[in-house]
Each structure stands twice: as C-alpha cells, then as structure tokens.
Amino acid sequence: AQSVTQLGSHVSVSEGALVLLRCNYSSSVPPYLFWYVQYPNQGLQLLLKYTSAATLVKGINGFEAEFKKSETSFHLTKPSAHMSDAAEYFCAVSLDDKIIFGKGTRLHILP
Amino acid sequence: EPEVTQTPSHQVTQMGQEVILRCVPISNHLYFYWYRQILGQKVEFLVSFYNNEISEKSEIFDDQFSVERPDGSNFTLKIRSTKLEDSAMYFCASSGGLAVVYNEQFFGPGTRLTVL
C-alpha cells in the first residue's frame, strides 16, 4: 500500500539558507507524489507534483523536489529560505481515489 | 482563479448536536472529497464522492457521517450527533479527475469544528 514518511516534525533554518524537507515513499506501483503547504490558519496549497514526466519537479515559490526511485525519496528543497516560507509542509501520495498525507514538517525560519 | 470555498470558517457546537459543513467545489469538477485534520495531526481522508454517490470512504466515516450534493453547486458533510473527538479542521477538495491519474485535488480553506 502507498504511504509516505516525513523525517523531522520540525525543521529550523536561517533566512537565506538551504531548505531541505525529507520525504520517503512506499509504493508497489509508480507513485504520484505531491508536496502541499499549509500556512497558519489557512488551507492546503499544492506546491508541486510528480507525475513521472520528469524526476526534477519545479513548483511555486522557488521550491523543487527530486524523485529518486533508488532511494524511494521525494525530498523538497529551496536554495534560499525566506521568512514567508514558515509553514507546515505535507508530503503526499495518491492512492486510488484519495490522497494519503504524511504527518507534516513544520518549517521555522530564523532571522 | 477558481477556488473551493467552505462555510462556515469556524463552527462551535455542543456534543450530540448535528452539524452541516458546506463546500462549493470548483464549478466544472466532478470528484469531491472531505478530509479532516485533528489539531497537531496529519490530514486524513474521509470520503470521496462522484456521480452522486460515495466512491470510497475511510473507517473514520461511520454512520454518523453523511455527504450530499443537494444542488449543482454545494457539497455538504453532515455529522448527525457530534462527539468531542470530532473536533478538527475539515477540508473539502474537488478534482477534475481521479487522484490516481494525478489530477490535482484543490482544497478549500477548511472549517474548524469545535465540539464542546
């Protein structure tokens, strides 16, 4: 069955530093993977999605993620963190007619 | 840009009361979903709805829950007799196609349900 595991419930980075949020997936078939962001008191917004067209996926707000089958990973990165990136980030995988979410990683940006 | 809307943004109710959470999906979408997020926990799938019937539901979606598309625009989640553990953020989502064929699910801003 499809599932995702996010490593680290909280990640802190300094403003301007590299952001790396880790996600590993488990899937018996080629997965469709997503990263969602949830800003405080707001809903879920799609950052990017992997649909097998390309292993490096670029999303909104300067984020990107690389699908690595050998490592069963789909880590989210951003070269330079901004204060406005502070939010909760969810890795997710599609399963039949629904999306299965990871537990989330709260990103803190230090001034 | 089209978006999913939900009302109310916050609902407070007494245990045992019925609540109806409302959603207006994106107009040309055909698939509708409800998810919930208990405070501090991950987002969990509740139910999917297509062609006026439930296509899949989770073990959370017991007989206390029901969904309906009463007209061409609204999609509702009803909880018949609320329990304390129903307190959560409830998200509605809609899609033009199945998640399995990577059609994006668009999420609404959520309704925070507080059961006292």
GROMACS .gro file of C-alpha atoms in nm:
model
  227
    1ALA     CA    1   0.000   0.000   0.000
    2GLN     CA    2   0.112   0.353  -0.070
    3SER     CA    3   0.237   0.566   0.217
    4VAL     CA    4   0.479   0.849   0.286
    5THR     CA    5   0.709   0.916   0.578
    6GLN     CA    6   0.835   1.261   0.658
    7LEU     CA    7   1.155   1.279   0.857
    8GLY     CA    8   1.153   1.554   1.117
    9SER     CA    9   0.836   1.708   1.254
   10HIS     CA   10   1.017   2.042   1.295
   11VAL     CA   11   1.296   2.190   1.087
   12SER     CA   12   1.464   2.524   1.154
   13VAL     CA   13   1.678   2.706   0.900
   14SER     CA   14   1.823   3.054   0.889
   15GLU     CA   15   1.689   3.305   0.642
   16GLY     CA   16   1.885   3.267   0.320
   17ALA     CA   17   1.994   2.911   0.396
   18LEU     CA   18   1.905   2.596   0.207
   19VAL     CA   19   1.573   2.434   0.291
   20LEU     CA   20   1.561   2.054   0.281
   21LEU     CA   21   1.248   1.870   0.388
   22ARG     CA   22   1.267   1.493   0.364
   23CYS     CA   23   1.004   1.254   0.241
   24ASN     CA   24   1.028   0.883   0.167
   25TYR     CA   25   0.752   0.690   0.000
   26SER     CA   26   0.639   0.332  -0.007
   27SER     CA   27   0.458   0.216  -0.313
   28SER     CA   28   0.409  -0.107  -0.503
   29VAL     CA   29   0.342   0.081  -0.825
   30PRO     CA   30   0.487   0.400  -0.974
   31PRO     CA   31   0.365   0.666  -0.735
   32TYR     CA   32   0.214   1.004  -0.794
   33LEU     CA   33   0.363   1.229  -0.529
   34PHE     CA   34   0.279   1.574  -0.403
   35TRP     CA   35   0.402   1.841  -0.168
   36TYR     CA   36   0.141   2.065  -0.006
   37VAL     CA   37   0.197   2.371   0.211
   38GLN     CA   38  -0.028   2.497   0.486
   39TYR     CA   39   0.028   2.849   0.610
   40PRO     CA   40  -0.102   2.936   0.957
   41ASN     CA   41  -0.481   2.930   0.973
   42GLN     CA   42  -0.511   2.856   0.603
   43GLY     CA   43  -0.595   2.560   0.383
   44LEU     CA   44  -0.372   2.331   0.182
   45GLN     CA   45  -0.196   2.464  -0.125
   46LEU     CA   46  -0.024   2.244  -0.381
   47LEU     CA   47   0.346   2.325  -0.412
   48LEU     CA   48   0.433   2.069  -0.676
   49LYS     CA   49   0.352   1.723  -0.801
   50TYR     CA   50   0.545   1.433  -0.954
   51THR     CA   51   0.369   1.252  -1.234
   52SER     CA   52   0.660   1.060  -1.391
   53ALA     CA   53   0.721   1.313  -1.668
   54ALA     CA   54   1.046   1.437  -1.511
   55THR     CA   55   1.236   1.341  -1.198
   56LEU     CA   56   1.312   1.702  -1.101
   57VAL     CA   57   0.991   1.889  -1.040
   58LYS     CA   58   0.973   2.263  -1.001
   59GLY     CA   59   0.694   2.417  -0.801
   60ILE     CA   60   0.575   2.751  -0.680
   61ASN     CA   61   0.767   2.993  -0.458
   62GLY     CA   62   1.107   2.861  -0.569
   63PHE     CA   63   1.059   2.509  -0.433
   64GLU     CA   64   1.156   2.195  -0.616
   65ALA     CA   65   1.166   1.824  -0.545
   66GLU     CA   66   1.357   1.536  -0.695
   67PHE     CA   67   1.212   1.189  -0.736
   68LYS     CA   68   1.475   0.923  -0.665
   69LYS     CA   69   1.345   0.576  -0.724
   70SER     CA   70   1.661   0.408  -0.594
   71GLU     CA   71   1.618   0.587  -0.261
   72THR     CA   72   1.236   0.592  -0.265
   73SER     CA   73   1.262   0.960  -0.181
   74PHE     CA   74   1.095   1.282  -0.287
   75HIS     CA   75   1.272   1.549  -0.084
   76LEU     CA   76   1.166   1.913  -0.107
   77THR     CA   77   1.431   2.183  -0.142
   78LYS     CA   78   1.465   2.555  -0.181
   79PRO     CA   79   1.805   2.719  -0.227
   80SER     CA   80   1.740   3.023  -0.008
   81ALA     CA   81   1.482   3.037   0.268
   82HIS     CA   82   1.259   3.338   0.314
   83MET     CA   83   1.069   3.436   0.624
   84SER     CA   84   0.745   3.386   0.435
   85ASP     CA   85   0.828   3.015   0.390
   86ALA     CA   86   0.744   2.947   0.754
   87ALA     CA   87   0.460   2.696   0.734
   88GLU     CA   88   0.370   2.329   0.763
   89TYR     CA   89   0.467   2.113   0.466
   90PHE     CA   90   0.300   1.785   0.381
   91CYS     CA   91   0.432   1.517   0.150
   92ALA     CA   92   0.153   1.310  -0.001
   93VAL     CA   93   0.091   1.019  -0.238
   94SER     CA   94  -0.217   0.934  -0.438
   95LEU     CA   95  -0.387   0.603  -0.369
   96ASP     CA   96  -0.684   0.511  -0.582
   97ASP     CA   97  -0.932   0.791  -0.534
   98LYS     CA   98  -0.768   0.972  -0.246
   99ILE     CA   99  -0.452   1.141  -0.127
  100ILE     CA  100  -0.255   0.998   0.163
  101PHE     CA  101  -0.067   1.261   0.361
  102GLY     CA  102   0.244   1.239   0.569
  103LYS     CA  103   0.248   1.374   0.922
  104GLY     CA  104   0.389   1.706   0.814
  105THR     CA  105   0.702   1.906   0.883
  106ARG     CA  106   0.681   2.248   1.038
  107LEU     CA  107   0.942   2.478   0.888
  108HIS     CA  108   1.076   2.757   1.109
  109ILE     CA  109   1.280   3.037   0.958
  110LEU     CA  110   1.535   3.203   1.186
  111PRO     CA  111   1.622   3.568   1.123
  112GLU     CA  112  -0.875   3.189  -1.044
  113PRO     CA  113  -1.142   2.937  -0.946
  114GLU     CA  114  -1.125   2.810  -0.591
  115VAL     CA  115  -1.303   2.583  -0.347
  116THR     CA  116  -1.493   2.769  -0.078
  117GLN     CA  117  -1.616   2.644   0.258
  118THR     CA  118  -1.861   2.779   0.513
  119PRO     CA  119  -1.856   2.844   0.796
  120SER     CA  120  -1.489   2.903   0.870
  121HIS     CA  121  -1.546   2.812   1.234
  122GLN     CA  122  -1.834   2.615   1.387
  123VAL     CA  123  -1.882   2.563   1.757
  124THR     CA  124  -2.139   2.308   1.869
  125GLN     CA  125  -2.249   2.109   2.170
  126MET     CA  126  -2.183   1.738   2.190
  127GLY     CA  127  -2.473   1.542   2.045
  128GLN     CA  128  -2.581   1.818   1.807
  129GLU     CA  129  -2.597   1.784   1.432
  130VAL     CA  130  -2.370   1.995   1.216
  131ILE     CA  131  -2.358   2.054   0.843
  132LEU     CA  132  -2.039   2.174   0.684
  133ARG     CA  133  -2.076   2.329   0.343
  134CYS     CA  134  -1.848   2.340   0.044
  135VAL     CA  135  -1.872   2.489  -0.302
  136PRO     CA  136  -1.633   2.296  -0.529
  137ILE     CA  137  -1.483   2.436  -0.847
  138SER     CA  138  -1.764   2.451  -1.097
  139ASN     CA  139  -1.650   2.208  -1.366
  140HIS     CA  140  -1.509   1.949  -1.127
  141LEU     CA  141  -1.665   1.606  -1.098
  142TYR     CA  142  -1.494   1.448  -0.797
  143PHE     CA  143  -1.542   1.572  -0.444
  144TYR     CA  144  -1.371   1.486  -0.119
  145TRP     CA  145  -1.372   1.552   0.251
  146TYR     CA  146  -1.063   1.529   0.468
  147ARG     CA  147  -1.008   1.616   0.830
  148GLN     CA  148  -0.713   1.724   1.038
  149ILE     CA  149  -0.725   1.685   1.413
  150LEU     CA  150  -0.512   1.953   1.580
  151GLY     CA  151  -0.145   1.866   1.556
  152GLN     CA  152  -0.205   1.556   1.345
  153LYS     CA  153  -0.192   1.474   0.976
  154VAL     CA  154  -0.463   1.527   0.722
  155GLU     CA  155  -0.683   1.217   0.689
  156PHE     CA  156  -0.912   1.112   0.408
  157LEU     CA  157  -1.279   1.076   0.497
  158VAL     CA  158  -1.478   1.021   0.180
  159SER     CA  159  -1.484   1.066  -0.194
  160PHE     CA  160  -1.794   1.134  -0.400
  161TYR     CA  161  -1.860   1.100  -0.770
  162ASN     CA  162  -2.171   1.084  -0.983
  163ASN     CA  163  -2.395   1.145  -0.682
  164GLU     CA  164  -2.266   0.858  -0.477
  165ILE     CA  165  -1.985   0.772  -0.241
  166SER     CA  166  -1.698   0.611  -0.427
  167GLU     CA  167  -1.477   0.542  -0.127
  168LYS     CA  168  -1.483   0.607   0.247
  169SER     CA  169  -1.241   0.555   0.531
  170GLU     CA  170  -1.302   0.375   0.859
  171ILE     CA  171  -1.346   0.716   1.019
  172PHE     CA  172  -1.654   0.779   0.805
  173ASP     CA  173  -1.904   0.583   1.012
  174ASP     CA  174  -2.283   0.601   1.023
  175GLN     CA  175  -2.269   0.938   1.197
  176PHE     CA  176  -2.133   1.095   0.880
  177SER     CA  177  -2.309   1.157   0.553
  178VAL     CA  178  -2.241   1.358   0.240
  179GLU     CA  179  -2.474   1.512  -0.009
  180ARG     CA  180  -2.472   1.722  -0.320
  181PRO     CA  181  -2.811   1.885  -0.276
  182ASP     CA  182  -2.786   2.100  -0.586
  183GLY     CA  183  -2.548   2.165  -0.871
  184SER     CA  184  -2.302   2.365  -0.667
  185ASN     CA  185  -2.293   2.264  -0.300
  186PHE     CA  186  -2.132   1.961  -0.139
  187THR     CA  187  -2.209   1.903   0.227
  188LEU     CA  188  -2.077   1.692   0.512
  189LYS     CA  189  -2.323   1.617   0.790
  190ILE     CA  190  -2.232   1.482   1.130
  191ARG     CA  191  -2.550   1.356   1.293
  192SER     CA  192  -2.454   1.353   1.658
  193THR     CA  193  -2.121   1.519   1.723
  194LYS     CA  194  -1.867   1.380   1.966
  195LEU     CA  195  -1.578   1.556   2.133
  196GLU     CA  196  -1.335   1.367   1.912
  197ASP     CA  197  -1.498   1.515   1.601
  198SER     CA  198  -1.328   1.845   1.682
  199ALA     CA  199  -1.098   1.905   1.388
  200MET     CA  200  -1.037   2.109   1.076
  201TYR     CA  201  -1.245   1.972   0.790
  202PHE     CA  202  -1.122   2.028   0.437
  203CYS     CA  203  -1.326   1.994   0.124
  204ALA     CA  204  -1.149   1.923  -0.204
  205SER     CA  205  -1.250   1.882  -0.565
  206SER     CA  206  -1.086   1.748  -0.875
  207GLY     CA  207  -1.148   1.725  -1.243
  208GLY     CA  208  -1.036   1.361  -1.239
  209LEU     CA  209  -0.914   1.077  -1.023
  210ALA     CA  210  -0.617   1.135  -0.793
  211VAL     CA  211  -0.466   0.815  -0.926
  212VAL     CA  212  -0.428   0.975  -1.267
  213TYR     CA  213  -0.263   1.272  -1.095
  214ASN     CA  214  -0.540   1.520  -1.137
  215GLU     CA  215  -0.476   1.778  -0.873
  216GLN     CA  216  -0.716   1.799  -0.584
  217PHE     CA  217  -0.795   2.159  -0.498
  218PHE     CA  218  -0.852   2.218  -0.129
  219GLY     CA  219  -1.075   2.470   0.039
  220PRO     CA  220  -0.962   2.680   0.335
  221GLY     CA  221  -1.128   2.447   0.584
  222THR     CA  222  -1.393   2.465   0.856
  223ARG     CA  223  -1.272   2.441   1.210
  224LEU     CA  224  -1.525   2.240   1.410
  225THR     CA  225  -1.514   2.267   1.786
  226VAL     CA  226  -1.734   2.030   1.985
  227LEU     CA  227  -1.791   2.127   2.348
   0.00000   0.00000   0.00000
